[in-house]
Tab-separated table of C-alpha atoms and ligand atoms in Angstrom:
chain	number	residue	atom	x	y	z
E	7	UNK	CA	-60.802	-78.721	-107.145
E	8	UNK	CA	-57.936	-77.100	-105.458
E	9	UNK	CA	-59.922	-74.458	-103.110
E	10	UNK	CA	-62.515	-76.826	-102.366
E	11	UNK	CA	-62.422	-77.915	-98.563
E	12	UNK	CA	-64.611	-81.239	-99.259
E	13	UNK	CA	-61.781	-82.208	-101.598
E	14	UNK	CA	-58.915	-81.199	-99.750
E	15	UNK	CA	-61.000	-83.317	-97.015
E	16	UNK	CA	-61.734	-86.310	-99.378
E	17	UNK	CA	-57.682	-86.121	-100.482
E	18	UNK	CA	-56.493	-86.115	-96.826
E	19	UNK	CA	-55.207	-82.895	-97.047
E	20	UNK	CA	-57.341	-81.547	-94.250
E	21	UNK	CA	-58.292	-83.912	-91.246
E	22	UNK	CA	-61.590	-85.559	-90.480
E	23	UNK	CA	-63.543	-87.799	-88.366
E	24	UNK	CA	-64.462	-90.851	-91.328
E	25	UNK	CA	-67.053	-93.203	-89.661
E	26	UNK	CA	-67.195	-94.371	-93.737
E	27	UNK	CA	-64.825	-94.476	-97.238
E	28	UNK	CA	-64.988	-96.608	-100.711
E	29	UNK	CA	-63.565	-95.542	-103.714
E	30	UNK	CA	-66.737	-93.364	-104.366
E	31	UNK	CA	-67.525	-91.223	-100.837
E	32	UNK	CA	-66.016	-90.668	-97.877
E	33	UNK	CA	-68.739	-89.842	-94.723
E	34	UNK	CA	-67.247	-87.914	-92.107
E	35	UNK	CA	-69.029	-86.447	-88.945
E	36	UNK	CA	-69.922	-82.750	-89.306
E	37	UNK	CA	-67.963	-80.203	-87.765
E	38	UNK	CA	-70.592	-78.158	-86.585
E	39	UNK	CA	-73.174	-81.205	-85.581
E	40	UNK	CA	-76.788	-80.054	-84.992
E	41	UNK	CA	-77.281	-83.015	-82.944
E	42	UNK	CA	-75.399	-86.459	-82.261
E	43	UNK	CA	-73.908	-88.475	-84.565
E	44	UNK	CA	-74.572	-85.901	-87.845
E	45	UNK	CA	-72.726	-86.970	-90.950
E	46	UNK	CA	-71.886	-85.789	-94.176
E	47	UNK	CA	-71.684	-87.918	-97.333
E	48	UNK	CA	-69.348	-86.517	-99.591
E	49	UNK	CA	-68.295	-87.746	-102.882
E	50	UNK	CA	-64.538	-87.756	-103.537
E	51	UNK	CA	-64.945	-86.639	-106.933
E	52	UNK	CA	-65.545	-82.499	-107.143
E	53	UNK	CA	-69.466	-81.803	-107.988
E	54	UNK	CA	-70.805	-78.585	-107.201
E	55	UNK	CA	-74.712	-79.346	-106.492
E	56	UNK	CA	-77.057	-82.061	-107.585
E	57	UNK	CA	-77.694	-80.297	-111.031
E	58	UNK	CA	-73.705	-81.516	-111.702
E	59	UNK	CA	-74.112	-85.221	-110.709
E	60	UNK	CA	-75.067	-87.746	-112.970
E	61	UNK	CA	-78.174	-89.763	-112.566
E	62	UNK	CA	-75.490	-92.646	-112.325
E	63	UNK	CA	-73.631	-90.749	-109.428
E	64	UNK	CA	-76.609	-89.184	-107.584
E	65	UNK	CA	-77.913	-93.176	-107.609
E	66	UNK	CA	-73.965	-94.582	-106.525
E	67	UNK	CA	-74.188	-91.246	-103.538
E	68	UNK	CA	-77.456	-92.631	-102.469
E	69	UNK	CA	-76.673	-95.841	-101.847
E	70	UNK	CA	-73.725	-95.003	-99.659
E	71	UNK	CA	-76.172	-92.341	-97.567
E	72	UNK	CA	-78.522	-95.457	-97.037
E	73	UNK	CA	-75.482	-97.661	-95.704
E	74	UNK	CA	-74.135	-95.208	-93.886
E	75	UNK	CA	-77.482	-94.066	-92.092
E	76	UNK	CA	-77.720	-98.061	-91.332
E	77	UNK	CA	-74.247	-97.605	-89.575
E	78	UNK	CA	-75.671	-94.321	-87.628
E	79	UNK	CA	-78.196	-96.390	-86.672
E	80	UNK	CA	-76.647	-99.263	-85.350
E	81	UNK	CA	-73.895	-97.514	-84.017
E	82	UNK	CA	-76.088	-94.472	-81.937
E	83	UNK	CA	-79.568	-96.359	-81.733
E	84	UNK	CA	-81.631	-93.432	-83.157
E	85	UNK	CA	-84.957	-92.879	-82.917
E	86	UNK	CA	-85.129	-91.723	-86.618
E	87	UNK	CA	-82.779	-89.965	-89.126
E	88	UNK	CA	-82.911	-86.727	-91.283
E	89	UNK	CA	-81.415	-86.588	-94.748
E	90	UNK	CA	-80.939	-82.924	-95.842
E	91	UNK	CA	-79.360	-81.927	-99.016
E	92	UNK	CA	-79.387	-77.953	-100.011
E	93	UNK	CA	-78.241	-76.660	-103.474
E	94	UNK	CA	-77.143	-72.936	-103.740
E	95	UNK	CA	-76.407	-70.457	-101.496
E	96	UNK	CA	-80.691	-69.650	-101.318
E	97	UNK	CA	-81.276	-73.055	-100.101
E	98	UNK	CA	-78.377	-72.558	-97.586
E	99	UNK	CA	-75.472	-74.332	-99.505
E	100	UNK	CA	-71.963	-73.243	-97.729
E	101	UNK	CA	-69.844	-76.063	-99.187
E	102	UNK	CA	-70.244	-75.675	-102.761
E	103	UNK	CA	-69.537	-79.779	-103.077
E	104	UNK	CA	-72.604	-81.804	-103.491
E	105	UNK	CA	-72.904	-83.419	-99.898
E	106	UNK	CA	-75.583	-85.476	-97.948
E	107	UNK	CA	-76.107	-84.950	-94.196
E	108	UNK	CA	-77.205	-87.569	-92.288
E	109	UNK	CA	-78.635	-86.477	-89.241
E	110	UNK	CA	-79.580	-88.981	-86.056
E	111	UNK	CA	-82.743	-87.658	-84.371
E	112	UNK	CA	-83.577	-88.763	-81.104
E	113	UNK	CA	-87.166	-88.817	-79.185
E	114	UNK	CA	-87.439	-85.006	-77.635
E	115	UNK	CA	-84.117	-83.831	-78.844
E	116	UNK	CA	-83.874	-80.140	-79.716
E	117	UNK	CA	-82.992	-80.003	-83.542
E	118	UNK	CA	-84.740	-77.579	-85.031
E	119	UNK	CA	-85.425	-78.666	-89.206
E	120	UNK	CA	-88.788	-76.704	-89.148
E	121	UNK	CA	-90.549	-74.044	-91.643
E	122	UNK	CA	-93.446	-72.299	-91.927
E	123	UNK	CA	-96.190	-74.514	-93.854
E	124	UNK	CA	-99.025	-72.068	-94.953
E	125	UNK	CA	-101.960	-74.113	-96.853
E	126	UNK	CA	-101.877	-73.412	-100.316
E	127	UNK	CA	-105.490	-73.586	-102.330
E	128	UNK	CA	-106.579	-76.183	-105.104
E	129	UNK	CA	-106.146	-72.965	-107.669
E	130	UNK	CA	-102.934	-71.974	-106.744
E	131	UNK	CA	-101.312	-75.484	-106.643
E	132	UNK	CA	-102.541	-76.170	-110.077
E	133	UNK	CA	-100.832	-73.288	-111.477
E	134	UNK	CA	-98.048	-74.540	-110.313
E	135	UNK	CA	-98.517	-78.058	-111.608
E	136	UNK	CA	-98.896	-76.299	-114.752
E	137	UNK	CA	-95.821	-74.072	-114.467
E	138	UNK	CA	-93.558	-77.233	-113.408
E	139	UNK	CA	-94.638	-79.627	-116.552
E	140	UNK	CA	-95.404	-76.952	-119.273
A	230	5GP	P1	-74.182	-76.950	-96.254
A	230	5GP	O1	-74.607	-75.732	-95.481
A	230	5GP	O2	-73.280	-76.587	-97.405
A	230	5GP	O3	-75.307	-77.853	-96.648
A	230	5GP	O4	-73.335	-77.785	-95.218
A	230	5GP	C1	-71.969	-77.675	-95.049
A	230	5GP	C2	-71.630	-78.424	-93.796
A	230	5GP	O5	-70.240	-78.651	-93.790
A	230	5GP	C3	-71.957	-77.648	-92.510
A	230	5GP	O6	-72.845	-78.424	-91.734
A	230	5GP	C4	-70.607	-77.445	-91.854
A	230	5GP	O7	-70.661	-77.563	-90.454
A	230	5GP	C5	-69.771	-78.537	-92.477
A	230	5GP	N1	-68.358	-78.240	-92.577
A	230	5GP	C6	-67.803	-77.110	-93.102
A	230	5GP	N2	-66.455	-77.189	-93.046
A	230	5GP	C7	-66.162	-78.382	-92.494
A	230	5GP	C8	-64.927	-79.026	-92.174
A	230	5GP	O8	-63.835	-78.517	-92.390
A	230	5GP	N3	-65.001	-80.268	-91.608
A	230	5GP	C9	-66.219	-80.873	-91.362
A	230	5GP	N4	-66.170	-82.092	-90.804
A	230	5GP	N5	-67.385	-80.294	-91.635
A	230	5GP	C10	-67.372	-79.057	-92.195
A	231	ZN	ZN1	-64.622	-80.260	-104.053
């Protein structure tokens, strides 16, 4: 897509730091890291979210997030990675181009992926149920 930053990123238009590229993704480290070594998996082909991947390329994406969070953690030594994936602007999507971060967390650091977790009750999370499945 020609306004799309992720593509103009994946075509070389606009430079990037690639720790990772085969003909399906490229992984390049975030801009804006939220702590050491953060990555984003990005397919070279234009998808907006999840909803516009195949199950065929959501499963070929996935197995390049799992290499490339074995090169993180080889390459930084880790203490345990994030993956994070948000679809629409609600869930906090600012590149609409279906990416993956990767993010290297390390014992005490300061990254903050935290929400409030109020208990739901038995009642309520069977409505739910219900409303999900039909
Ligand atoms: P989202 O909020 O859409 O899940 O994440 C978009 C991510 O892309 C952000 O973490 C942001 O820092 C990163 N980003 C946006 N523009 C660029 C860019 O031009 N280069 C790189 N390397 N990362 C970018
Ligand atoms: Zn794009």
């Amino acid at each position: 897509m020609s306004d799309c930053i992720f593509c103009k990123i994946a075509n070389g238009e606009i430079p990037s730091h690639k720790v990772y590229e085969d003909e399906c993704c490229i992984a390049i480290l975030d801009v804006c890291p939220v702590a050491k070594g953060h990555t984003l998996v990005i397919p070279k082909q234009h998808a907006q979210d999840l909803f516009a991947l195949s199950e065929e390329e959501a499963a070929e994406i996935m197995k390049r997030v799992r290499h490339v969070a074995g090169l993180l953690s080889d390459g930084l030594k880790p203490d345990g990675v994030n993956l994070m994936q948000n679809n629409g602007a609600a869930a906090g999507q600012t590149v609409m181009h279906f990416h993956m971060h990767v993010i290297p967390r390390f014992a005490g650091d300061d990254v903050k992926i935290n929400w409030h977790m109020p208990q739901a009750d038995t009642e309520t999370l069977a409505a739910l149920c219900k409303e999900i499945t039909g």
